[in-house]
PDB file of C-alpha atoms in Angstrom:
ATOM      1  CA  ALA A   1       5.333 -57.415  27.423  1.00  0.00           C
ATOM      2  CA  VAL A   2       5.638 -54.256  25.355  1.00  0.00           C
ATOM      3  CA  VAL A   3       8.141 -54.051  22.510  1.00  0.00           C
ATOM      4  CA  SER A   4      10.282 -50.947  22.794  1.00  0.00           C
ATOM      5  CA  THR A   5       9.867 -48.474  19.938  1.00  0.00           C
ATOM      6  CA  GLN A   6      11.622 -45.331  18.822  1.00  0.00           C
ATOM      7  CA  SER A   7      10.627 -41.925  20.143  1.00  0.00           C
ATOM      8  CA  THR A   8       8.109 -40.566  17.627  1.00  0.00           C
ATOM      9  CA  GLY A   9       6.994 -37.461  19.474  1.00  0.00           C
ATOM     10  CA  ASN A  10       3.426 -38.807  19.600  1.00  0.00           C
ATOM     11  CA  ASP A  11       2.802 -41.024  22.633  1.00  0.00           C
ATOM     12  CA  LYS A  12      -0.783 -41.741  21.606  1.00  0.00           C
ATOM     13  CA  ILE A  13       0.333 -43.444  18.386  1.00  0.00           C
ATOM     14  CA  SER A  14       2.879 -45.594  20.234  1.00  0.00           C
ATOM     15  CA  GLU A  15       0.397 -46.620  22.935  1.00  0.00           C
ATOM     16  CA  ALA A  16      -2.308 -47.464  20.388  1.00  0.00           C
ATOM     17  CA  PHE A  17      -0.106 -49.785  18.317  1.00  0.00           C
ATOM     18  CA  THR A  18       1.917 -51.375  21.133  1.00  0.00           C
ATOM     19  CA  ALA A  19      -1.066 -52.208  23.355  1.00  0.00           C
ATOM     20  CA  ARG A  20      -1.275 -55.707  21.853  1.00  0.00           C
ATOM     21  CA  SER A  21       2.461 -56.233  21.659  1.00  0.00           C
ATOM     22  CA  PRO A  22       3.524 -59.916  21.653  1.00  0.00           C
ATOM     23  CA  PRO A  23       6.251 -61.187  23.973  1.00  0.00           C
ATOM     24  CA  ASN A  24       9.848 -60.437  23.071  1.00  0.00           C
ATOM     25  CA  VAL A  25      11.451 -63.466  21.400  1.00  0.00           C
ATOM     26  CA  ASN A  26      15.032 -62.203  21.230  1.00  0.00           C
ATOM     27  CA  GLY A  27      16.195 -65.013  23.485  1.00  0.00           C
ATOM     28  CA  THR A  28      14.920 -67.827  21.237  1.00  0.00           C
ATOM     29  CA  VAL A  29      17.670 -67.413  18.615  1.00  0.00           C
ATOM     30  CA  SER A  30      20.890 -69.369  19.012  1.00  0.00           C
ATOM     31  CA  ALA A  31      24.302 -68.685  17.504  1.00  0.00           C
ATOM     32  CA  VAL A  32      25.314 -70.527  14.314  1.00  0.00           C
ATOM     33  CA  PHE A  33      28.835 -71.183  13.082  1.00  0.00           C
ATOM     34  CA  TYR A  34      29.303 -69.099   9.937  1.00  0.00           C
ATOM     35  CA  GLU A  35      30.384 -71.077   6.887  1.00  0.00           C
ATOM     36  CA  GLU A  36      31.344 -69.961   3.412  1.00  0.00           C
ATOM     37  CA  GLY A  37      28.312 -69.427   1.188  1.00  0.00           C
ATOM     38  CA  MET A  38      25.924 -68.446   3.974  1.00  0.00           C
ATOM     39  CA  GLN A  39      24.002 -65.198   3.622  1.00  0.00           C
ATOM     40  CA  ARG A  40      22.952 -63.114   6.620  1.00  0.00           C
ATOM     41  CA  VAL A  41      20.116 -60.622   6.861  1.00  0.00           C
ATOM     42  CA  GLY A  42      20.932 -56.958   6.297  1.00  0.00           C
ATOM     43  CA  LEU A  43      19.846 -53.700   7.912  1.00  0.00           C
ATOM     44  CA  ILE A  44      17.886 -50.591   6.942  1.00  0.00           C
ATOM     45  CA  GLY A  45      19.565 -47.211   7.431  1.00  0.00           C
ATOM     46  CA  ARG A  46      19.389 -43.593   6.377  1.00  0.00           C
ATOM     47  CA  LYS A  47      22.067 -41.524   4.642  1.00  0.00           C
ATOM     48  CA  LEU A  48      23.097 -38.517   6.742  1.00  0.00           C
ATOM     49  CA  GLY A  49      25.778 -36.975   4.541  1.00  0.00           C
ATOM     50  CA  GLU A  50      29.331 -37.249   3.322  1.00  0.00           C
ATOM     51  CA  THR A  51      32.566 -36.451   5.115  1.00  0.00           C
ATOM     52  CA  ARG A  52      36.205 -37.527   5.031  1.00  0.00           C
ATOM     53  CA  THR A  53      38.190 -39.864   7.256  1.00  0.00           C
ATOM     54  CA  PHE A  54      41.949 -39.763   7.758  1.00  0.00           C
ATOM     55  CA  LEU A  55      43.797 -43.053   7.470  1.00  0.00           C
ATOM     56  CA  ARG A  56      47.072 -43.883   9.181  1.00  0.00           C
ATOM     57  CA  THR A  57      48.817 -43.669   5.825  1.00  0.00           C
ATOM     58  CA  GLY A  58      48.053 -39.941   5.772  1.00  0.00           C
ATOM     59  CA  GLU A  59      45.364 -40.313   3.137  1.00  0.00           C
ATOM     60  CA  ALA A  60      42.050 -38.441   3.467  1.00  0.00           C
ATOM     61  CA  LYS A  61      39.412 -40.947   2.367  1.00  0.00           C
ATOM     62  CA  LYS A  62      35.957 -39.942   1.207  1.00  0.00           C
ATOM     63  CA  SER A  63      33.328 -41.509   3.450  1.00  0.00           C
ATOM     64  CA  THR A  64      29.599 -41.475   4.162  1.00  0.00           C
ATOM     65  CA  MET A  65      27.757 -41.403   7.501  1.00  0.00           C
ATOM     66  CA  ILE A  66      24.708 -43.640   7.914  1.00  0.00           C
ATOM     67  CA  GLU A  67      22.130 -43.754  10.713  1.00  0.00           C
ATOM     68  CA  ILE A  68      20.934 -47.255  11.625  1.00  0.00           C
ATOM     69  CA  PRO A  69      18.032 -47.458  14.121  1.00  0.00           C
ATOM     70  CA  THR A  70      16.411 -50.565  15.573  1.00  0.00           C
ATOM     71  CA  ASN A  71      15.171 -52.882  12.800  1.00  0.00           C
ATOM     72  CA  HIS A  72      12.137 -55.094  13.403  1.00  0.00           C
ATOM     73  CA  VAL A  73      11.497 -58.425  11.679  1.00  0.00           C
ATOM     74  CA  LEU A  74       7.992 -58.118  10.229  1.00  0.00           C
ATOM     75  CA  GLU A  75       7.791 -61.292   8.142  1.00  0.00           C
ATOM     76  CA  CYS A  76       9.716 -64.506   7.610  1.00  0.00           C
ATOM     77  CA  SER A  77       8.674 -66.772   4.754  1.00  0.00           C
ATOM     78  CA  GLN A  78      10.087 -69.225   2.226  1.00  0.00           C
ATOM     79  CA  SER A  79      11.552 -67.594  -0.879  1.00  0.00           C
ATOM     80  CA  LEU A  80      10.265 -68.637  -4.306  1.00  0.00           C
ATOM     81  CA  ASN A  81      13.587 -67.767  -5.965  1.00  0.00           C
ATOM     82  CA  THR A  82      15.135 -71.073  -7.043  1.00  0.00           C
ATOM     83  CA  ARG A  83      18.327 -69.548  -8.506  1.00  0.00           C
ATOM     84  CA  VAL A  84      19.797 -68.309  -5.209  1.00  0.00           C
ATOM     85  CA  LEU A  85      20.912 -70.357  -2.187  1.00  0.00           C
ATOM     86  CA  GLY A  86      19.900 -73.582  -3.905  1.00  0.00           C
ATOM     87  CA  GLY A  87      16.227 -72.641  -3.839  1.00  0.00           C
ATOM     88  CA  LYS A  88      16.126 -72.901  -0.034  1.00  0.00           C
ATOM     89  CA  GLY A  89      16.466 -69.213   0.811  1.00  0.00           C
ATOM     90  CA  VAL A  90      14.322 -67.481   3.418  1.00  0.00           C
ATOM     91  CA  LYS A  91      12.777 -64.087   2.714  1.00  0.00           C
ATOM     92  CA  ILE A  92      12.849 -61.730   5.711  1.00  0.00           C
ATOM     93  CA  ARG A  93      11.018 -58.391   5.690  1.00  0.00           C
ATOM     94  CA  LEU A  94      12.475 -55.723   7.952  1.00  0.00           C
ATOM     95  CA  GLY A  95      10.984 -52.410   9.059  1.00  0.00           C
ATOM     96  CA  ALA A  96      12.641 -49.317  10.527  1.00  0.00           C
ATOM     97  CA  PHE A  97      11.970 -45.654  11.335  1.00  0.00           C
ATOM     98  CA  ASP A  98       8.632 -45.182  13.093  1.00  0.00           C
ATOM     99  CA  GLN A  99       5.869 -43.423  11.184  1.00  0.00           C
ATOM    100  CA  THR A 100       4.610 -40.240  12.868  1.00  0.00           C
ATOM    101  CA  ASP A 101       1.769 -39.318  10.497  1.00  0.00           C
ATOM    102  CA  LEU A 102      -0.905 -42.005  10.297  1.00  0.00           C
ATOM    103  CA  MET A 103      -2.581 -40.200   7.386  1.00  0.00           C
ATOM    104  CA  GLU A 104       0.231 -41.522   5.183  1.00  0.00           C
ATOM    105  CA  VAL A 105      -0.358 -45.148   6.251  1.00  0.00           C
ATOM    106  CA  PRO A 106      -3.104 -47.179   4.499  1.00  0.00           C
ATOM    107  CA  LEU A 107      -5.718 -48.776   6.708  1.00  0.00           C
ATOM    108  CA  THR A 108      -4.580 -52.284   5.766  1.00  0.00           C
ATOM    109  CA  LYS A 109      -1.042 -51.433   6.901  1.00  0.00           C
ATOM    110  CA  GLN A 110      -2.345 -50.004  10.162  1.00  0.00           C
ATOM    111  CA  LYS A 111      -4.216 -53.246  10.886  1.00  0.00           C
ATOM    112  CA  GLU A 112      -1.112 -55.298  10.072  1.00  0.00           C
ATOM    113  CA  PHE A 113       1.108 -53.344  12.455  1.00  0.00           C
ATOM    114  CA  MET A 114      -1.639 -53.320  15.068  1.00  0.00           C
ATOM    115  CA  SER A 115      -1.586 -57.133  15.068  1.00  0.00           C
ATOM    116  CA  LEU A 116       2.222 -57.082  15.319  1.00  0.00           C
ATOM    117  CA  GLY A 117       2.163 -54.606  18.194  1.00  0.00           C
ATOM    118  CA  LEU A 118       4.461 -52.138  16.427  1.00  0.00           C
ATOM    119  CA  VAL A 119       4.228 -48.565  15.277  1.00  0.00           C
ATOM    120  CA  PRO A 120       3.941 -48.434  11.444  1.00  0.00           C
ATOM    121  CA  GLN A 121       7.382 -48.301   9.892  1.00  0.00           C
ATOM    122  CA  ARG A 122       8.394 -45.793   7.212  1.00  0.00           C
ATOM    123  CA  ALA A 123      10.967 -48.059   5.518  1.00  0.00           C
ATOM    124  CA  GLU A 124      10.515 -51.747   4.678  1.00  0.00           C
ATOM    125  CA  TYR A 125      12.792 -54.065   2.726  1.00  0.00           C
ATOM    126  CA  PHE A 126      13.090 -57.775   1.908  1.00  0.00           C
ATOM    127  CA  PHE A 127      16.389 -59.581   2.515  1.00  0.00           C
ATOM    128  CA  LEU A 128      17.163 -63.066   1.252  1.00  0.00           C
ATOM    129  CA  THR A 129      18.997 -65.161   3.860  1.00  0.00           C
ATOM    130  CA  SER A 130      20.144 -68.713   4.401  1.00  0.00           C
ATOM    131  CA  PRO A 131      17.671 -70.990   6.218  1.00  0.00           C
ATOM    132  CA  GLU A 132      20.217 -71.601   9.015  1.00  0.00           C
ATOM    133  CA  LEU A 133      20.416 -67.831   9.688  1.00  0.00           C
ATOM    134  CA  ALA A 134      16.694 -67.042   9.591  1.00  0.00           C
ATOM    135  CA  LEU A 135      15.195 -64.872  12.345  1.00  0.00           C
ATOM    136  CA  PRO A 136      11.676 -65.062  13.839  1.00  0.00           C
ATOM    137  CA  VAL A 137       9.048 -62.348  13.596  1.00  0.00           C
ATOM    138  CA  HIS A 138       9.291 -59.549  16.230  1.00  0.00           C
ATOM    139  CA  PHE A 139      13.058 -60.015  16.504  1.00  0.00           C
ATOM    140  CA  GLN A 140      14.999 -56.759  16.826  1.00  0.00           C
ATOM    141  CA  LEU A 141      18.279 -55.913  15.080  1.00  0.00           C
ATOM    142  CA  ASP A 142      20.532 -52.927  15.611  1.00  0.00           C
ATOM    143  CA  ILE A 143      23.870 -51.543  14.476  1.00  0.00           C
ATOM    144  CA  SER A 144      25.792 -54.239  16.388  1.00  0.00           C
ATOM    145  CA  HIS A 145      24.861 -56.599  13.540  1.00  0.00           C
ATOM    146  CA  PHE A 146      27.887 -55.281  11.593  1.00  0.00           C
ATOM    147  CA  LEU A 147      31.472 -55.168  12.783  1.00  0.00           C
ATOM    148  CA  VAL A 148      34.124 -52.519  12.328  1.00  0.00           C
ATOM    149  CA  GLY A 149      36.459 -53.501   9.511  1.00  0.00           C
ATOM    150  CA  GLN A 150      34.110 -55.638   7.444  1.00  0.00           C
ATOM    151  CA  PHE A 151      32.817 -54.816   3.956  1.00  0.00           C
ATOM    152  CA  VAL A 152      29.187 -54.140   3.061  1.00  0.00           C
ATOM    153  CA  ASP A 153      27.104 -53.643  -0.099  1.00  0.00           C
ATOM    154  CA  ILE A 154      24.628 -50.748  -0.026  1.00  0.00           C
ATOM    155  CA  THR A 155      21.457 -50.368  -2.107  1.00  0.00           C
ATOM    156  CA  ALA A 156      19.503 -47.111  -2.421  1.00  0.00           C
ATOM    157  CA  GLN A 157      17.432 -45.015  -4.796  1.00  0.00           C
ATOM    158  CA  SER A 158      19.786 -42.897  -6.896  1.00  0.00           C
ATOM    159  CA  VAL A 159      19.513 -39.110  -7.168  1.00  0.00           C
ATOM    160  CA  PRO A 160      16.852 -38.035  -9.724  1.00  0.00           C
ATOM    161  CA  ARG A 161      18.368 -35.939 -12.521  1.00  0.00           C
ATOM    162  CA  GLY A 162      15.304 -35.455 -14.713  1.00  0.00           C
ATOM    163  CA  PHE A 163      15.345 -35.614 -18.513  1.00  0.00           C
ATOM    164  CA  GLN A 164      18.945 -35.416 -19.743  1.00  0.00           C
ATOM    165  CA  GLY A 165      20.740 -35.606 -23.066  1.00  0.00           C
ATOM    166  CA  VAL A 166      23.203 -38.216 -24.237  1.00  0.00           C
ATOM    167  CA  ILE A 167      26.282 -36.266 -23.126  1.00  0.00           C
ATOM    168  CA  ARG A 168      25.329 -36.211 -19.455  1.00  0.00           C
ATOM    169  CA  ARG A 169      23.329 -39.437 -19.406  1.00  0.00           C
ATOM    170  CA  HIS A 170      25.727 -41.693 -21.352  1.00  0.00           C
ATOM    171  CA  GLY A 171      28.962 -39.703 -21.452  1.00  0.00           C
ATOM    172  CA  TYR A 172      28.987 -38.927 -25.175  1.00  0.00           C
ATOM    173  CA  LYS A 173      31.875 -36.734 -26.285  1.00  0.00           C
ATOM    174  CA  GLY A 174      29.785 -34.518 -28.567  1.00  0.00           C
ATOM    175  CA  MET A 175      30.485 -33.201 -32.019  1.00  0.00           C
ATOM    176  CA  ALA A 176      32.991 -30.618 -33.213  1.00  0.00           C
ATOM    177  CA  LYS A 177      32.315 -27.055 -32.109  1.00  0.00           C
ATOM    178  CA  ALA A 178      33.162 -25.721 -35.560  1.00  0.00           C
ATOM    179  CA  LEU A 179      30.293 -27.527 -37.263  1.00  0.00           C
ATOM    180  CA  PRO A 180      27.497 -25.293 -38.554  1.00  0.00           C
ATOM    181  CA  GLY A 181      24.127 -25.631 -36.935  1.00  0.00           C
ATOM    182  CA  LYS A 182      23.147 -26.670 -33.418  1.00  0.00           C
ATOM    183  CA  THR A 183      24.517 -30.209 -33.568  1.00  0.00           C
ATOM    184  CA  HIS A 184      27.177 -29.974 -30.861  1.00  0.00           C
ATOM    185  CA  ARG A 185      25.349 -31.989 -28.164  1.00  0.00           C
ATOM    186  CA  ARG A 186      23.078 -34.141 -30.310  1.00  0.00           C
ATOM    187  CA  PRO A 187      23.316 -37.974 -30.402  1.00  0.00           C
ATOM    188  CA  GLY A 188      23.927 -38.130 -34.149  1.00  0.00           C
ATOM    189  CA  SER A 189      22.787 -41.072 -36.254  1.00  0.00           C
ATOM    190  CA  VAL A 190      20.691 -43.639 -34.395  1.00  0.00           C
ATOM    191  CA  SER A 191      20.257 -46.231 -37.171  1.00  0.00           C
ATOM    192  CA  THR A 192      21.035 -47.050 -40.823  1.00  0.00           C
ATOM    193  CA  GLN A 193      19.032 -46.565 -44.003  1.00  0.00           C
ATOM    194  CA  GLY A 194      18.849 -50.288 -44.678  1.00  0.00           C
ATOM    195  CA  LEU A 195      17.763 -51.241 -41.168  1.00  0.00           C
ATOM    196  CA  GLN A 196      15.044 -48.570 -40.971  1.00  0.00           C
ATOM    197  CA  ARG A 197      14.436 -49.109 -37.269  1.00  0.00           C
ATOM    198  CA  ILE A 198      16.109 -48.379 -33.946  1.00  0.00           C
ATOM    199  CA  LEU A 199      17.636 -51.342 -32.148  1.00  0.00           C
ATOM    200  CA  ARG A 200      16.568 -52.144 -28.627  1.00  0.00           C
ATOM    201  CA  GLY A 201      18.881 -50.661 -25.990  1.00  0.00           C
ATOM    202  CA  LYS A 202      20.135 -47.778 -28.139  1.00  0.00           C
ATOM    203  CA  LYS A 203      21.566 -45.004 -25.949  1.00  0.00           C
ATOM    204  CA  MET A 204      19.158 -42.091 -26.282  1.00  0.00           C
ATOM    205  CA  PRO A 205      18.136 -39.023 -24.271  1.00  0.00           C
ATOM    206  CA  GLY A 206      15.733 -39.793 -21.445  1.00  0.00           C
ATOM    207  CA  LYS A 207      15.130 -39.875 -17.716  1.00  0.00           C
ATOM    208  CA  MET A 208      18.302 -40.119 -15.670  1.00  0.00           C
ATOM    209  CA  GLY A 209      18.594 -41.365 -12.092  1.00  0.00           C
ATOM    210  CA  ASP A 210      15.788 -42.169  -9.644  1.00  0.00           C
ATOM    211  CA  SER A 211      16.431 -45.910  -9.982  1.00  0.00           C
ATOM    212  CA  ARG A 212      17.508 -48.669  -7.609  1.00  0.00           C
ATOM    213  CA  SER A 213      21.301 -48.685  -7.504  1.00  0.00           C
ATOM    214  CA  THR A 214      23.820 -50.813  -5.571  1.00  0.00           C
ATOM    215  CA  THR A 215      27.430 -49.993  -4.725  1.00  0.00           C
ATOM    216  CA  TYR A 216      29.790 -52.694  -3.514  1.00  0.00           C
ATOM    217  CA  ASN A 217      32.658 -53.241  -1.067  1.00  0.00           C
ATOM    218  CA  HIS A 218      32.226 -50.324   1.329  1.00  0.00           C
ATOM    219  CA  HIS A 219      34.684 -50.592   4.205  1.00  0.00           C
ATOM    220  CA  VAL A 220      33.146 -49.981   7.657  1.00  0.00           C
ATOM    221  CA  LEU A 221      35.574 -47.410   9.090  1.00  0.00           C
ATOM    222  CA  SER A 222      33.920 -46.607  12.435  1.00  0.00           C
ATOM    223  CA  VAL A 223      30.753 -47.388  14.404  1.00  0.00           C
ATOM    224  CA  ASP A 224      29.108 -45.408  17.210  1.00  0.00           C
ATOM    225  CA  TYR A 225      27.072 -48.002  19.119  1.00  0.00           C
ATOM    226  CA  GLY A 226      25.539 -45.401  21.439  1.00  0.00           C
ATOM    227  CA  LYS A 227      24.044 -43.156  18.731  1.00  0.00           C
ATOM    228  CA  GLY A 228      23.563 -45.816  16.066  1.00  0.00           C
ATOM    229  CA  LEU A 229      25.886 -44.183  13.523  1.00  0.00           C
ATOM    230  CA  MET A 230      28.187 -45.841  11.009  1.00  0.00           C
ATOM    231  CA  VAL A 231      30.864 -44.387   8.716  1.00  0.00           C
ATOM    232  CA  VAL A 232      31.625 -46.315   5.528  1.00  0.00           C
ATOM    233  CA  SER A 233      34.175 -45.589   2.838  1.00  0.00           C
ATOM    234  CA  GLY A 234      33.175 -44.096  -0.491  1.00  0.00           C
ATOM    235  CA  HIS A 235      29.980 -42.592  -1.825  1.00  0.00           C
ATOM    236  CA  ILE A 236      26.587 -44.289  -1.655  1.00  0.00           C
ATOM    237  CA  PRO A 237      23.670 -43.506  -3.963  1.00  0.00           C
ATOM    238  CA  GLY A 238      20.741 -41.348  -2.953  1.00  0.00           C
ATOM    239  CA  LEU A 239      19.981 -37.941  -1.531  1.00  0.00           C
ATOM    240  CA  VAL A 240      20.779 -36.916   2.034  1.00  0.00           C
ATOM    241  CA  GLY A 241      18.037 -38.408   4.202  1.00  0.00           C
ATOM    242  CA  ALA A 242      17.253 -41.236   1.761  1.00  0.00           C
ATOM    243  CA  PHE A 243      16.817 -44.776   3.028  1.00  0.00           C
ATOM    244  CA  CYS A 244      19.574 -47.272   2.236  1.00  0.00           C
ATOM    245  CA  TYR A 245      19.822 -51.026   2.686  1.00  0.00           C
ATOM    246  CA  LEU A 246      23.042 -52.648   3.888  1.00  0.00           C
ATOM    247  CA  ARG A 247      24.124 -56.282   3.616  1.00  0.00           C
ATOM    248  CA  ASP A 248      27.361 -58.262   3.835  1.00  0.00           C
ATOM    249  CA  SER A 249      29.608 -57.890   0.817  1.00  0.00           C
ATOM    250  CA  LYS A 250      29.281 -60.638  -1.789  1.00  0.00           C
ATOM    251  CA  GLU A 251      32.677 -60.020  -3.406  1.00  0.00           C
ATOM    252  CA  LYS A 252      34.724 -59.786  -0.194  1.00  0.00           C
ATOM    253  CA  ASP A 253      34.762 -63.100   1.678  1.00  0.00           C
ATOM    254  CA  PRO A 254      33.652 -62.401   5.282  1.00  0.00           C
ATOM    255  CA  ILE A 255      35.746 -65.345   6.544  1.00  0.00           C
ATOM    256  CA  GLN A 256      38.933 -63.552   5.492  1.00  0.00           C
ATOM    257  CA  GLY A 257      37.848 -60.449   7.415  1.00  0.00           C
ATOM    258  CA  PRO A 258      36.607 -60.197  11.003  1.00  0.00           C
ATOM    259  CA  LEU A 259      34.528 -63.012  12.470  1.00  0.00           C
ATOM    260  CA  LEU A 260      30.895 -62.151  11.815  1.00  0.00           C
ATOM    261  CA  HIS A 261      28.021 -62.580  14.264  1.00  0.00           C
ATOM    262  CA  SER A 262      25.786 -65.394  13.002  1.00  0.00           C
ATOM    263  CA  PRO A 263      22.888 -64.925  12.584  1.00  0.00           C
ATOM    264  CA  THR A 264      23.377 -61.590  14.402  1.00  0.00           C
ATOM    265  CA  PHE A 265      24.851 -60.171  17.597  1.00  0.00           C
ATOM    266  CA  LEU A 266      23.253 -62.082  20.482  1.00  0.00           C
ATOM    267  CA  GLY A 267      25.377 -60.796  23.363  1.00  0.00           C
ATOM    268  CA  ASP A 268      24.742 -58.026  25.868  1.00  0.00           C
ATOM    269  CA  ARG A 269      24.407 -54.804  23.876  1.00  0.00           C
ATOM    270  CA  GLU A 270      25.182 -52.728  26.961  1.00  0.00           C
ATOM    271  CA  ALA A 271      28.612 -54.374  27.092  1.00  0.00           C
ATOM    272  CA  LEU A 272      29.483 -52.665  23.820  1.00  0.00           C
ATOM    273  CA  GLY A 273      29.213 -49.306  25.545  1.00  0.00           C
ATOM    274  CA  GLY A 274      28.300 -45.993  23.998  1.00  0.00           C
ATOM    275  CA  GLY A 275      31.720 -45.158  22.596  1.00  0.00           C
ATOM    276  CA  ILE A 276      33.023 -45.095  19.045  1.00  0.00           C
ATOM    277  CA  ARG A 277      35.091 -47.941  17.641  1.00  0.00           C
ATOM    278  CA  TYR A 278      37.512 -47.267  14.803  1.00  0.00           C
ATOM    279  CA  ASP A 279      39.142 -49.575  12.315  1.00  0.00           C
ATOM    280  CA  ALA A 280      42.869 -50.219  12.780  1.00  0.00           C
ATOM    281  CA  LYS A 281      43.632 -48.230   9.609  1.00  0.00           C
ATOM    282  CA  VAL A 282      41.712 -45.138  10.755  1.00  0.00           C
ATOM    283  CA  VAL A 283      43.141 -42.317  12.870  1.00  0.00           C
ATOM    284  CA  ASN A 284      41.292 -41.872  16.154  1.00  0.00           C
ATOM    285  CA  PRO A 285      40.583 -38.134  16.645  1.00  0.00           C
ATOM    286  CA  SER A 286      41.118 -38.492  20.399  1.00  0.00           C
ATOM    287  CA  GLU A 287      44.752 -39.572  19.919  1.00  0.00           C
ATOM    288  CA  THR A 288      47.595 -37.175  20.446  1.00  0.00           C
ATOM    289  CA  PHE A 289      50.014 -36.318  17.655  1.00  0.00           C
ATOM    290  CA  GLU A 290      52.710 -38.573  19.137  1.00  0.00           C
ATOM    291  CA  GLU A 291      50.307 -41.535  19.442  1.00  0.00           C
ATOM    292  CA  ALA A 292      49.105 -41.088  15.869  1.00  0.00           C
ATOM    293  CA  MET A 293      52.660 -40.910  14.521  1.00  0.00           C
ATOM    294  CA  SER A 294      53.688 -44.021  16.434  1.00  0.00           C
ATOM    295  CA  LYS A 295      50.874 -45.998  14.736  1.00  0.00           C
ATOM    296  CA  ARG A 296      51.470 -44.495  11.299  1.00  0.00           C
ATOM    297  CA  ILE A 297      51.490 -46.967   8.407  1.00  0.00           C
ATOM    298  CA  ALA A 298      54.123 -46.498   5.729  1.00  0.00           C
ATOM    299  CA  ILE A 299      52.790 -45.785   2.252  1.00  0.00           C
ATOM    300  CA  PRO A 300      53.867 -48.512  -0.219  1.00  0.00           C
ATOM    301  CA  ASN A 301      56.085 -47.562  -3.156  1.00  0.00           C
ATOM    302  CA  TRP A 302      53.418 -48.347  -5.765  1.00  0.00           C
ATOM    303  CA  TYR A 303      51.129 -45.777  -4.127  1.00  0.00           C
ATOM    304  CA  MET A 304      53.552 -42.867  -4.609  1.00  0.00           C
TER     305      MET A 304
END
């Protein structure tokens, strides 16, 4: 059996790497009842840009669109981290977005993906999961892993800003404009005469951005199962086109929200259809004005 891959525009690359494809093992995973404290695997996506979504309260909420293709499980091993999940966590490595230029892939990576029967993946990431929710190698995940209405945490590489001063990097107020000399945007004193050294962690000018950053509690506003697109509330780090890594929110209890698929969605993906599903608090653009007004949510007094 041949594992289905994304369209890369180069059939020779796909045929060369999928010739030794192992059998599909999607049917060997069984559903598990989700309990508090369990941790599911996440997904790899790509930031497409920012937009705004209108809520039924009349508020225009800032949101971000993310593309989530098919994710492949490349590795499943025991985690050596003893501080999380009681030391029994499972480390799962996912891959997404097929590589089109083999010149960018090392030979060792090409041999690894050749043995897996997959096209080399551009993005890879490790997720720590509970042992009850572990997934086997070659298993495929897609956007149906997340539900509309739940909350997710997103990790990405922040926007590089280059070398910046203390005002932009740390939010210093600056000195008085009436002072003589060019001392308006300088950090000022960094130590004392008696100490005669700079303490570790002192806020100084330096490189800003281009670091791994995580934002929390993004509300999934809508999901397009046909095109693999997701709209989440708020801003996520990274440039447009940057890879991002989504997982269930750690601060928002999933049990209080919608019932999650454990370990992932195992039903018929064609039954979901190719339409767009919106959260109950989001205005559906296909609704008429009368339908939208009939479902309008009153704004609480504290919000005014």
